[in-house]
Coordinates of C-alpha atoms and ligand atoms in Angstrom, one line a residue:
M1 CA 14.9 -13.1 -111.0
A2 CA 16.3 -13.0 -114.5
D3 CA 13.6 -13.1 -117.2
P4 CA 14.4 -16.3 -119.3
A5 CA 12.8 -14.8 -122.4
K6 CA 15.0 -11.8 -122.3
D7 CA 18.1 -14.0 -121.8
T8 CA 17.5 -15.7 -125.1
V9 CA 19.6 -14.7 -128.1
C10 CA 17.6 -13.9 -131.3
V11 CA 19.4 -15.1 -134.4
P12 CA 18.6 -13.3 -137.6
A13 CA 16.3 -15.4 -139.9
A14 CA 18.7 -15.0 -142.9
L15 CA 21.7 -16.6 -141.2
S16 CA 22.6 -20.1 -142.2
G17 CA 24.0 -22.6 -139.7
Y18 CA 27.4 -22.3 -141.2
Q19 CA 27.3 -18.5 -140.9
I20 CA 26.4 -18.9 -137.2
L21 CA 29.5 -21.0 -136.7
C22 CA 31.6 -18.4 -138.4
D23 CA 30.3 -15.5 -136.4
P24 CA 32.5 -15.0 -133.2
R25 CA 29.6 -13.3 -131.4
L26 CA 27.2 -16.2 -132.0
N27 CA 29.5 -19.2 -132.3
K28 CA 29.3 -21.8 -129.4
G29 CA 31.3 -24.5 -131.2
T30 CA 30.7 -27.9 -129.9
A31 CA 28.4 -26.5 -127.1
F32 CA 25.4 -26.0 -129.4
S33 CA 22.6 -28.1 -127.9
D34 CA 20.8 -30.8 -130.0
E35 CA 17.7 -28.6 -130.2
E36 CA 19.9 -25.7 -131.5
R37 CA 21.6 -28.1 -134.0
D38 CA 18.1 -29.1 -135.2
R39 CA 16.9 -25.5 -135.4
F40 CA 19.9 -24.0 -137.2
G41 CA 20.9 -26.9 -139.4
L42 CA 24.2 -27.6 -137.5
H43 CA 24.1 -31.4 -137.5
G44 CA 27.0 -32.6 -139.6
L45 CA 28.9 -29.3 -139.3
L46 CA 29.9 -30.3 -135.8
P47 CA 31.1 -33.6 -134.2
P48 CA 28.1 -35.2 -132.5
N49 CA 29.1 -34.9 -128.9
V50 CA 27.6 -31.8 -127.2
A51 CA 30.2 -30.2 -125.0
T52 CA 29.8 -27.9 -121.9
M53 CA 31.5 -24.6 -121.7
D54 CA 33.6 -25.9 -118.8
G55 CA 34.7 -28.8 -121.0
Q56 CA 35.6 -26.4 -123.8
I57 CA 37.6 -24.2 -121.4
A58 CA 39.5 -27.2 -120.1
R59 CA 40.4 -28.3 -123.7
R60 CA 41.6 -24.8 -124.6
L61 CA 43.6 -24.4 -121.4
T62 CA 45.4 -27.7 -122.1
A63 CA 46.2 -26.6 -125.7
L64 CA 47.3 -23.1 -124.5
R65 CA 49.7 -24.6 -121.9
S66 CA 51.3 -26.8 -124.5
F67 CA 52.8 -23.9 -126.4
S68 CA 56.4 -23.0 -125.6
T69 CA 56.2 -19.2 -126.0
D70 CA 53.8 -16.5 -124.8
V71 CA 53.5 -15.0 -128.3
E72 CA 52.1 -18.4 -129.4
R73 CA 49.7 -18.3 -126.5
Y74 CA 48.7 -14.7 -127.4
S75 CA 48.1 -15.7 -131.0
F76 CA 46.1 -18.7 -129.9
L77 CA 43.9 -16.5 -127.6
R78 CA 43.4 -13.9 -130.3
D79 CA 42.3 -16.7 -132.7
L80 CA 39.8 -17.9 -130.1
Q81 CA 38.5 -14.4 -129.5
D82 CA 37.9 -14.1 -133.2
T83 CA 36.1 -17.4 -133.5
N84 CA 34.1 -17.8 -130.3
E85 CA 34.0 -14.7 -128.1
T86 CA 32.0 -16.2 -125.3
L87 CA 34.4 -19.0 -124.8
F88 CA 37.4 -16.6 -125.0
Y89 CA 35.9 -14.6 -122.1
G90 CA 34.9 -17.7 -120.2
L91 CA 38.5 -18.9 -120.4
L92 CA 39.9 -15.4 -119.6
S93 CA 37.6 -14.7 -116.7
N94 CA 38.2 -18.1 -115.1
N95 CA 42.0 -17.8 -115.4
V96 CA 42.8 -14.1 -115.0
K97 CA 46.1 -14.5 -113.1
E98 CA 47.5 -16.8 -115.8
L99 CA 46.1 -15.1 -118.8
L100 CA 46.2 -11.4 -118.0
P101 CA 50.0 -11.3 -118.7
I102 CA 49.2 -12.8 -122.2
V103 CA 46.3 -10.7 -123.4
Y104 CA 47.7 -7.6 -121.6
T105 CA 51.1 -6.4 -120.5
P106 CA 53.8 -7.7 -121.1
T107 CA 52.9 -10.1 -124.0
V108 CA 50.5 -7.7 -125.7
G109 CA 53.6 -5.6 -126.4
A110 CA 55.0 -8.5 -128.4
G111 CA 51.6 -8.9 -130.0
C112 CA 51.7 -5.4 -131.2
R113 CA 55.2 -5.8 -132.6
H114 CA 54.2 -8.9 -134.5
F115 CA 50.7 -7.7 -135.4
S116 CA 51.3 -7.9 -139.2
Q117 CA 52.8 -11.4 -138.9
L118 CA 49.9 -12.6 -136.7
F119 CA 47.1 -10.9 -138.5
R120 CA 44.3 -13.4 -139.3
R121 CA 40.8 -11.9 -139.1
P122 CA 39.3 -8.5 -138.8
R123 CA 38.5 -7.0 -135.4
G124 CA 37.4 -3.4 -134.8
V125 CA 37.8 -0.5 -137.2
F126 CA 40.9 0.6 -139.1
L127 CA 40.5 4.2 -140.3
S128 CA 43.3 5.2 -142.5
L129 CA 44.0 8.8 -143.5
P130 CA 43.7 8.1 -147.3
H131 CA 40.1 7.0 -146.5
R132 CA 39.3 10.1 -144.5
A133 CA 36.3 11.0 -146.8
H134 CA 34.7 7.6 -145.9
I135 CA 34.8 7.6 -142.1
R136 CA 31.0 8.0 -141.7
Q137 CA 30.4 5.3 -144.2
I138 CA 32.8 2.9 -142.5
L139 CA 31.3 3.6 -139.0
A140 CA 27.8 3.1 -140.4
N141 CA 28.4 -0.7 -140.7
P142 CA 25.5 -2.4 -138.9
H143 CA 28.1 -4.7 -137.2
F144 CA 28.9 -1.7 -135.0
D145 CA 25.3 -0.7 -134.1
R146 CA 25.5 -1.6 -130.4
T147 CA 28.8 0.3 -129.7
E148 CA 29.0 1.9 -126.3
V149 CA 32.7 1.9 -125.5
I150 CA 35.5 2.8 -127.9
V151 CA 39.2 2.5 -127.2
V152 CA 41.2 4.3 -129.9
T153 CA 44.9 4.7 -130.6
D154 CA 47.1 6.0 -133.4
G155 CA 49.9 3.6 -132.4
E156 CA 52.6 6.2 -131.8
R157 CA 53.5 5.4 -128.1
I158 CA 52.7 1.8 -127.6
L159 CA 53.6 1.0 -124.0
G160 CA 57.3 1.9 -123.7
L161 CA 57.9 0.4 -127.2
G162 CA 57.4 3.6 -129.2
D163 CA 55.8 3.8 -132.7
Q164 CA 54.3 0.5 -133.7
G165 CA 52.2 1.7 -136.6
V166 CA 49.1 -0.4 -137.2
G167 CA 50.5 -2.9 -134.7
G168 CA 49.3 -0.5 -132.1
M169 CA 45.8 -2.0 -132.7
G170 CA 46.8 -4.7 -130.3
I171 CA 46.4 -2.3 -127.4
P172 CA 42.7 -1.2 -127.9
I173 CA 41.9 -4.9 -128.5
G174 CA 43.7 -5.9 -125.2
K175 CA 42.2 -3.0 -123.2
L176 CA 38.7 -3.9 -124.4
A177 CA 39.3 -7.6 -123.4
L178 CA 39.8 -6.3 -119.9
Y179 CA 36.7 -4.1 -120.2
T180 CA 34.7 -7.2 -120.8
A181 CA 36.5 -9.7 -118.5
C182 CA 36.9 -7.3 -115.6
G183 CA 34.3 -4.5 -116.2
G184 CA 31.5 -6.6 -117.6
I185 CA 31.1 -4.6 -120.7
A186 CA 29.3 -6.7 -123.3
P187 CA 31.8 -7.6 -126.1
A188 CA 29.3 -6.6 -128.9
T189 CA 29.3 -3.0 -127.4
A190 CA 33.1 -2.7 -127.3
L191 CA 34.8 -1.3 -130.4
P192 CA 38.6 -1.0 -130.8
I193 CA 39.6 1.6 -133.4
F194 CA 42.9 2.3 -135.0
L195 CA 43.6 5.7 -136.6
D196 CA 46.2 4.9 -139.3
V197 CA 48.2 8.1 -140.0
G198 CA 51.3 6.2 -141.1
T199 CA 54.4 5.3 -139.0
D200 CA 57.9 6.6 -138.6
N201 CA 59.1 3.2 -137.6
E202 CA 61.6 2.4 -140.4
Y203 CA 61.8 -1.2 -139.4
I204 CA 58.1 -2.0 -139.9
L205 CA 57.8 0.3 -142.9
K206 CA 60.3 -2.0 -144.6
D207 CA 58.5 -5.2 -143.5
P208 CA 56.9 -6.7 -146.6
L209 CA 54.2 -8.2 -144.4
Y210 CA 53.2 -4.8 -142.9
V211 CA 49.4 -4.5 -143.0
G212 CA 49.2 -0.8 -142.2
W213 CA 49.4 2.3 -144.5
R214 CA 53.0 2.4 -145.7
H215 CA 53.6 6.1 -145.3
S216 CA 55.5 8.3 -142.9
R217 CA 53.5 9.6 -140.0
V218 CA 51.3 12.5 -140.9
R219 CA 51.4 15.4 -138.4
G220 CA 50.2 19.0 -138.0
Q221 CA 47.0 20.4 -139.4
E222 CA 46.3 17.3 -141.6
Y223 CA 46.5 15.1 -138.5
D224 CA 44.3 17.4 -136.4
D225 CA 41.7 17.6 -139.2
F226 CA 41.6 13.8 -139.5
I227 CA 41.0 13.5 -135.7
E228 CA 38.3 16.2 -135.9
D229 CA 36.5 14.3 -138.7
F230 CA 36.8 11.1 -136.7
I231 CA 35.4 12.6 -133.5
A232 CA 32.6 14.4 -135.3
A233 CA 31.6 11.1 -137.1
V234 CA 31.8 9.1 -133.8
H235 CA 29.6 11.7 -132.0
E236 CA 27.1 11.6 -134.8
R237 CA 26.9 7.8 -135.0
W238 CA 26.9 7.1 -131.2
P239 CA 26.0 10.3 -129.3
H240 CA 26.4 8.6 -125.9
V241 CA 29.5 6.6 -126.5
M242 CA 32.4 6.6 -124.1
L243 CA 35.7 7.0 -125.8
Q244 CA 39.1 6.2 -124.3
W245 CA 42.3 7.6 -125.8
E246 CA 45.1 5.2 -125.5
D247 CA 48.9 5.3 -126.1
F248 CA 49.1 8.6 -128.0
A249 CA 52.4 10.3 -128.0
K250 CA 53.2 13.1 -125.6
S251 CA 52.8 15.7 -128.2
N252 CA 49.2 14.7 -128.8
A253 CA 47.8 13.0 -125.7
T254 CA 47.0 16.0 -123.5
R255 CA 46.3 18.3 -126.4
L256 CA 43.6 16.0 -127.7
L257 CA 42.1 15.3 -124.3
E258 CA 41.8 19.1 -123.7
R259 CA 40.2 19.6 -127.1
Y260 CA 37.6 16.9 -126.7
R261 CA 36.9 16.4 -123.0
D262 CA 34.0 18.9 -123.0
R263 CA 32.5 17.6 -126.3
L264 CA 31.9 14.0 -125.5
C265 CA 32.2 11.4 -122.7
T266 CA 35.9 10.8 -123.0
F267 CA 39.1 10.3 -121.1
N268 CA 42.8 9.5 -121.7
D269 CA 43.8 6.3 -119.9
D270 CA 47.5 7.0 -119.8
I271 CA 47.0 10.4 -118.2
Q272 CA 43.9 10.0 -116.0
G273 CA 43.6 6.2 -115.5
T274 CA 47.3 6.0 -114.6
A275 CA 46.9 9.0 -112.3
A276 CA 44.1 7.3 -110.4
V277 CA 45.9 3.9 -110.0
A278 CA 49.1 5.7 -108.8
T279 CA 47.2 7.9 -106.4
G280 CA 45.1 5.1 -105.1
T281 CA 48.2 2.9 -104.6
L282 CA 50.1 5.8 -102.9
L283 CA 47.2 6.4 -100.5
S284 CA 47.3 2.6 -99.7
A285 CA 51.1 2.8 -99.2
I286 CA 50.5 5.4 -96.4
N287 CA 49.1 2.5 -94.4
V288 CA 52.6 0.9 -94.6
T289 CA 54.9 3.9 -94.3
G290 CA 52.9 6.0 -91.8
V291 CA 53.9 9.2 -93.6
P292 CA 50.7 11.3 -94.2
L293 CA 49.9 12.5 -97.7
T294 CA 50.4 16.1 -96.7
E295 CA 54.0 15.2 -95.7
Q296 CA 54.9 13.3 -98.9
R297 CA 57.5 14.5 -101.4
I298 CA 57.1 12.9 -104.8
A299 CA 59.8 12.4 -107.4
V300 CA 58.5 11.5 -110.8
F301 CA 60.9 10.1 -113.4
G302 CA 59.6 10.8 -116.9
A303 CA 57.6 14.0 -117.1
G304 CA 55.3 13.0 -120.0
S305 CA 51.6 12.2 -120.2
A306 CA 51.5 9.6 -117.4
G307 CA 54.0 11.5 -115.1
C308 CA 52.2 14.8 -115.3
G309 CA 48.8 13.1 -114.9
I310 CA 50.0 11.3 -111.8
A311 CA 51.5 14.5 -110.3
A312 CA 48.3 16.5 -111.0
L313 CA 46.0 14.0 -109.3
I314 CA 48.3 13.4 -106.3
M315 CA 48.6 17.2 -106.0
A316 CA 44.8 17.5 -106.0
A317 CA 44.6 14.8 -103.3
M318 CA 47.1 16.8 -101.2
I319 CA 45.1 19.9 -101.5
D320 CA 41.9 18.0 -100.6
A321 CA 43.8 16.8 -97.5
G322 CA 44.4 20.4 -96.5
L323 CA 47.8 21.4 -98.0
P324 CA 47.7 24.9 -99.5
A325 CA 48.0 24.8 -103.3
R326 CA 51.3 26.6 -103.5
E327 CA 52.8 24.4 -100.9
A328 CA 51.5 21.2 -102.6
A329 CA 53.1 22.3 -106.0
R330 CA 56.5 22.4 -104.3
R331 CA 56.3 18.8 -103.2
F332 CA 56.8 17.5 -106.8
Y333 CA 60.1 16.9 -108.4
L334 CA 59.6 15.9 -112.1
V335 CA 62.7 14.7 -113.8
D336 CA 62.9 14.4 -117.6
R337 CA 65.7 14.0 -120.2
D338 CA 67.2 17.4 -119.2
G339 CA 67.0 16.7 -115.5
L340 CA 64.7 18.3 -112.9
L341 CA 62.0 20.5 -114.5
L342 CA 62.8 24.1 -113.4
E343 CA 61.3 27.5 -114.0
G344 CA 62.7 29.2 -117.1
M345 CA 63.6 25.9 -118.8
P346 CA 63.1 25.9 -122.6
D347 CA 60.6 23.6 -124.3
I348 CA 58.3 23.1 -121.3
A349 CA 54.9 21.7 -122.2
S350 CA 51.8 23.4 -120.8
F351 CA 50.9 20.2 -118.7
Q352 CA 54.4 20.3 -117.1
R353 CA 54.1 23.9 -116.0
P354 CA 52.3 23.4 -112.7
F355 CA 55.3 21.3 -111.5
L356 CA 58.3 23.5 -112.2
Q357 CA 60.6 24.0 -109.2
P358 CA 61.7 27.6 -108.6
R359 CA 65.4 28.1 -109.3
D360 CA 66.0 29.6 -105.8
A361 CA 64.5 26.4 -104.2
V362 CA 67.4 24.4 -105.7
A363 CA 70.2 27.0 -105.7
S364 CA 71.9 25.6 -102.6
W365 CA 71.6 21.9 -103.8
Q366 CA 74.8 19.8 -104.1
R367 CA 74.8 18.4 -107.6
S368 CA 76.9 16.1 -109.6
G369 CA 76.8 17.9 -113.0
D370 CA 75.2 20.8 -114.9
R371 CA 71.8 19.3 -115.0
I372 CA 70.0 18.2 -111.8
G373 CA 69.6 14.4 -112.3
L374 CA 67.4 11.9 -110.4
L375 CA 70.1 11.1 -107.9
D376 CA 70.7 14.8 -107.1
V377 CA 66.9 15.1 -106.5
I378 CA 66.9 12.2 -104.1
E379 CA 70.0 13.4 -102.2
N380 CA 68.7 17.0 -101.9
A381 CA 64.9 16.8 -101.8
K382 CA 64.8 13.4 -100.0
P383 CA 61.5 12.3 -101.7
T384 CA 59.3 9.9 -99.8
A385 CA 58.1 8.3 -103.1
L386 CA 59.7 7.6 -106.5
I387 CA 57.5 7.0 -109.5
G388 CA 58.9 5.8 -112.8
V389 CA 57.0 6.5 -116.1
S390 CA 60.0 7.0 -118.4
A391 CA 60.2 3.6 -120.2
Q392 CA 63.9 3.7 -119.3
T393 CA 65.0 0.2 -118.3
N394 CA 67.0 0.0 -115.1
A395 CA 66.8 3.8 -114.5
F396 CA 66.2 2.9 -110.8
N397 CA 69.6 1.3 -110.3
E398 CA 71.3 0.2 -107.1
T399 CA 72.6 3.8 -106.3
V400 CA 69.1 5.3 -106.8
V401 CA 67.3 2.7 -104.7
R402 CA 70.0 2.7 -102.0
A403 CA 69.7 6.6 -101.8
M404 CA 65.9 6.3 -101.5
A405 CA 66.4 3.7 -98.7
A406 CA 68.9 5.9 -96.9
H407 CA 66.4 8.7 -96.5
N408 CA 63.3 6.7 -95.8
K409 CA 62.4 3.9 -93.4
H410 CA 60.0 2.7 -96.1
P411 CA 60.7 4.3 -99.4
I412 CA 57.8 4.1 -101.9
I413 CA 59.2 2.9 -105.2
F414 CA 56.9 2.4 -108.2
P415 CA 58.6 1.5 -111.5
L416 CA 55.5 1.8 -113.6
S417 CA 56.7 1.6 -117.1
N418 CA 55.5 -1.2 -119.4
P419 CA 56.2 -3.8 -120.7
V420 CA 58.6 -5.6 -118.4
S421 CA 61.5 -4.8 -120.7
C422 CA 60.9 -1.1 -120.1
A423 CA 60.5 -1.2 -116.3
E424 CA 62.7 1.2 -114.4
A425 CA 63.6 -1.6 -112.0
D426 CA 63.1 -5.2 -111.3
P427 CA 61.2 -5.5 -107.9
A428 CA 63.5 -8.3 -106.7
D429 CA 66.5 -5.8 -107.0
V430 CA 64.5 -3.0 -105.3
E431 CA 63.7 -5.4 -102.5
R432 CA 67.3 -6.5 -102.1
W433 CA 68.9 -3.0 -102.4
S434 CA 66.4 -1.5 -99.9
E435 CA 66.9 -4.5 -97.5
G436 CA 63.3 -5.4 -97.8
R437 CA 62.0 -1.9 -96.7
A438 CA 60.7 -0.5 -99.9
V439 CA 57.0 -0.4 -100.7
I440 CA 56.9 -1.5 -104.3
G441 CA 54.4 -1.3 -107.2
T442 CA 55.1 -2.2 -110.8
G443 CA 53.3 -1.5 -114.1
S444 CA 53.7 -5.1 -115.4
P445 CA 53.5 -8.4 -113.6
F446 CA 56.6 -9.7 -111.9
P447 CA 57.3 -13.0 -110.0
P448 CA 56.6 -12.9 -106.3
L449 CA 59.2 -11.7 -103.8
M450 CA 60.3 -13.7 -100.7
R451 CA 59.5 -11.8 -97.5
G452 CA 60.1 -13.3 -94.1
G453 CA 60.4 -16.7 -95.8
E454 CA 57.0 -16.3 -97.5
S455 CA 56.0 -15.5 -101.0
F456 CA 54.7 -12.0 -101.4
S457 CA 53.1 -10.9 -104.6
V458 CA 54.2 -7.6 -106.3
D459 CA 51.3 -5.1 -106.7
Q460 CA 50.7 -4.5 -110.3
T461 CA 50.1 -0.8 -110.3
N462 CA 48.5 -0.6 -113.7
N463 CA 45.6 1.4 -114.9
S464 CA 43.8 -1.9 -115.5
Y465 CA 42.7 -1.4 -111.8
I466 CA 40.9 1.8 -112.9
F467 CA 39.6 2.0 -116.5
P468 CA 37.2 -1.0 -116.5
G469 CA 35.4 0.5 -113.5
V470 CA 35.4 4.0 -114.8
G471 CA 34.0 2.8 -118.1
L472 CA 31.4 0.7 -116.5
G473 CA 30.3 3.5 -114.2
A474 CA 30.1 6.0 -117.0
V475 CA 28.2 3.7 -119.3
A476 CA 25.8 2.4 -116.6
T477 CA 24.9 5.9 -115.6
Q478 CA 25.1 7.3 -119.2
A479 CA 27.4 10.0 -117.9
A480 CA 27.7 12.9 -120.4
R481 CA 31.3 13.6 -119.4
I482 CA 34.2 12.2 -117.4
T483 CA 35.8 14.6 -115.0
D484 CA 39.0 14.6 -113.0
T485 CA 36.9 14.4 -109.8
M486 CA 35.5 11.1 -111.1
F487 CA 39.1 9.9 -111.3
M488 CA 39.7 11.1 -107.8
A489 CA 36.6 9.1 -106.7
A490 CA 38.1 6.1 -108.5
A491 CA 41.5 6.5 -106.7
K492 CA 39.9 6.8 -103.3
A493 CA 37.6 3.8 -104.0
L494 CA 40.7 1.8 -104.9
A495 CA 42.5 2.9 -101.7
E496 CA 39.4 1.8 -99.7
L497 CA 39.9 -1.7 -101.1
S498 CA 43.5 -1.9 -100.1
P499 CA 44.4 -5.0 -98.0
A500 CA 47.1 -2.9 -96.3
K501 CA 44.3 -0.7 -94.8
R502 CA 43.5 -3.6 -92.5
N503 CA 47.1 -5.1 -92.3
P504 CA 50.2 -3.0 -93.0
Q505 CA 52.1 -6.2 -93.9
A506 CA 49.6 -7.0 -96.6
N507 CA 49.5 -6.0 -100.3
L508 CA 48.7 -2.5 -101.4
L509 CA 46.2 -3.6 -104.0
P510 CA 43.7 -6.5 -104.2
P511 CA 44.9 -9.3 -106.3
V512 CA 44.3 -9.3 -110.1
T513 CA 41.8 -12.1 -109.5
A514 CA 39.6 -9.5 -107.8
L515 CA 39.6 -7.1 -110.7
R516 CA 35.9 -7.6 -111.4
D517 CA 35.0 -6.7 -107.8
V518 CA 37.4 -3.8 -108.0
A519 CA 35.7 -2.6 -111.2
I520 CA 32.2 -2.8 -109.5
S521 CA 33.4 -0.7 -106.5
I522 CA 35.0 1.9 -108.8
A523 CA 32.0 2.0 -111.1
V524 CA 29.7 2.7 -108.2
A525 CA 32.0 5.5 -106.8
V526 CA 32.5 7.0 -110.3
G527 CA 28.7 6.8 -111.1
K528 CA 27.8 8.5 -107.8
Q529 CA 30.3 11.2 -108.5
A530 CA 28.8 11.7 -111.9
V531 CA 25.4 11.9 -110.4
A532 CA 26.6 14.5 -107.9
E533 CA 28.1 16.6 -110.7
G534 CA 24.8 16.5 -112.6
L535 CA 26.3 14.6 -115.5
T536 CA 23.9 11.6 -115.7
S537 CA 20.4 10.9 -116.8
G538 CA 17.8 8.5 -115.4
V539 CA 19.8 7.5 -112.3
T540 CA 20.1 8.8 -108.7
A541 CA 22.8 8.1 -106.1
D542 CA 20.5 5.4 -104.8
T543 CA 20.1 3.6 -108.1
V544 CA 23.7 3.7 -109.3
E545 CA 24.7 0.4 -107.8
A546 CA 21.7 -1.4 -109.4
A547 CA 22.4 0.2 -112.7
V548 CA 26.1 -1.0 -112.6
H549 CA 25.1 -4.6 -111.8
A550 CA 22.4 -4.5 -114.5
K551 CA 24.9 -3.5 -117.1
M552 CA 27.3 -6.3 -116.4
W553 CA 27.7 -9.1 -119.0
T554 CA 29.0 -12.5 -118.0
A555 CA 30.5 -15.1 -120.3
R556 CA 28.0 -17.9 -120.6
Y557 CA 26.1 -19.5 -123.4
R558 CA 22.5 -18.2 -123.8
P559 CA 19.8 -20.3 -125.6
Y560 CA 19.2 -19.3 -129.2
R561 CA 16.0 -19.0 -131.2
R562 CA 15.3 -17.8 -134.7
A563 CA 14.1 -14.2 -135.1
G564 CA 10.3 -14.4 -135.7
A565 CA 10.0 -17.9 -134.3
N566 CA 7.7 -18.1 -131.2
D567 CA 9.2 -21.2 -129.6
Ligands
NAI1 N1 51.5 1.3 -115.1 C1 50.6 1.9 -115.9 O1 49.4 1.8 -115.7 C2 51.1 2.8 -117.0 C3 52.4 2.8 -117.4 N2 52.7 3.7 -118.4 C4 54.1 3.6 -118.9 O2 54.8 4.8 -118.7 C5 55.7 5.0 -119.7 C6 55.5 6.4 -120.2 O3 54.2 6.7 -120.7 P1 53.8 8.1 -121.2 O4 54.0 9.1 -120.0 O5 52.5 8.1 -121.8 O6 54.9 8.5 -122.3 P2 55.5 9.9 -122.7 O7 56.3 9.7 -123.9 O8 54.4 10.9 -122.6 O9 56.4 10.2 -121.4 C7 57.7 9.6 -121.2 C8 58.6 10.7 -120.7 O10 59.8 10.1 -120.3 C9 60.8 11.0 -120.7 N3 62.1 10.3 -120.7 C10 62.6 9.6 -121.7 N4 63.9 9.2 -121.5 C11 64.2 9.7 -120.3 C12 65.4 9.7 -119.5 N5 66.5 9.1 -119.9 N6 65.3 10.4 -118.3 C13 64.2 11.1 -117.9 N7 63.1 11.1 -118.7 C14 63.1 10.5 -119.8 C15 60.4 11.5 -122.0 O11 61.1 12.7 -122.4 C16 58.9 11.8 -121.7 O12 58.7 13.0 -121.2 C17 55.5 3.9 -120.8 O13 56.4 2.9 -120.6 C18 54.1 3.4 -120.4 O14 54.0 2.0 -120.7 C19 51.9 4.5 -119.0 C20 50.5 4.5 -118.7 C21 50.0 3.6 -117.6
PYR2 C1 49.2 0.4 -119.0 C2 49.2 1.4 -120.1 O1 48.2 2.0 -120.4 C3 50.5 1.7 -120.7 O2 51.5 1.2 -120.3 O3 50.5 2.5 -121.7
MG3 MG1 48.4 3.0 -122.3

């Protein structure tokens, strides 16, 4: 049973009633009880009626629904988060299906674009390059004492929207909202960080309201030194913190992950989280298509951070399933701006190398031009699955989808790019062009499809199914590192939860309303894998589940007492 004394919040003696109302971590608004109003001098600062959290949620929901645009709803929710965090999470957790598309993709993309216009109150940490010498001092702020999870970006590749400068801070804020709502990470332990190294986005540089550092993006050694100083300071301040890299550009994402993955507990969500959700969803799709993993051929459109991460984890799963490594490598067709990635091509990045097709393997292919385009790949290699992570709107057009459908009874088609405006296809079109045979997953939410006269929800194949659980598992077990095998455990745990496992007509993924349960299952699987790899302290395989549950925070008002008071 919960110990009521431990569940009480201790309010620092120095804080006045007004300060408590202005602190988003402490504020309960009209829900402060009469005893608390006596104790903290809140009478008169609030209207007299004492509200319940349910009543407050109902009021906020009515207000939220009265707005005419999603950006207004986003702004309203961000305001609530910055004035009463507990209520924000109560509202979000009770209304995940309705509010996830606001705090996360697609609306968070607009939130990033309008960040400077919408900016009201501070949240998280802004570290700008001109203040490089003060990183330690900034992080030393006692407000950040309880930090356990960091999401950091430099804003250069925000969803498929490109360089958003300081507006990119909307992404760590949104990701951490899901960490709390879905992964049970206490909000006071979650810290969004923006590394401001400038921006090359001319439009926002000219915006008089821009709140970021008005400077072109700093690159090269100066950038690397700044990141190094940042990581050293983070490690010194919070030696056990878990740090998630988010929305870094292709030129930095893998490089930084490789540099730091053995120095602290860290992962890149776009590479590894996306890989796990794509692999888990593909494993689930096998229940529908009946084509075993070892017989799959995978076309990936967009051979960047996400594309290569996805290919690497699916390849590892194929090898696990018994396919020889050389054979597994030949099953991947990665298509980028210059067409299919081939041996001997110039400007190949190190992370693309494992997936180059040999020239002789394609020598006899019929092709429509000099380069081997996506359609050439589909017509010649006849992939069983097509995954889009290119941010190229409508790249999966009617010809592409019809070609996939011509070669497969049930083509797997995952347009994963975000937000909606960057998706490679609209699932309604994929459904129509494939005559209802495609197995579809999208990165952002889309309206349901009609199948057999019934509404069928589109599986949101987004790393939000993975990172809250990975983070929770890592933090609950105090894992020293996060490994690729932990992501494989996450992918397999997700596939185990697939409704299609029991009924091939059903969805590939559990609904977004089940994200908290998904996070628990993934956290337990990831935690056990961390234990098996000797990366944890103080837990065993038998105690992982209890550790995960013990770590989880829920949005409810706890009773308050003054520090030092013995009531
Ligand atoms: N559903 C999900 O959970 C996730 C979705 N994404 C989405 O995937 C997209 C890409 O993300 P990253 O891989 O991190 O970016 P990235 O910039 O590393 O990779 C994108 C790749 O697409 C290529 N590309 C651009 N135009 C192309 C064209 N016309 N034809 C073929 N290739 C083209 C680029 O050259 C690059 O290699 C973004 O829209 C992002 O929102 C990323 C992570 C998770
Ligand atoms: C979902 C995500 O991480 C992205 O689109 O970048
Ligand atoms: Mg991302």
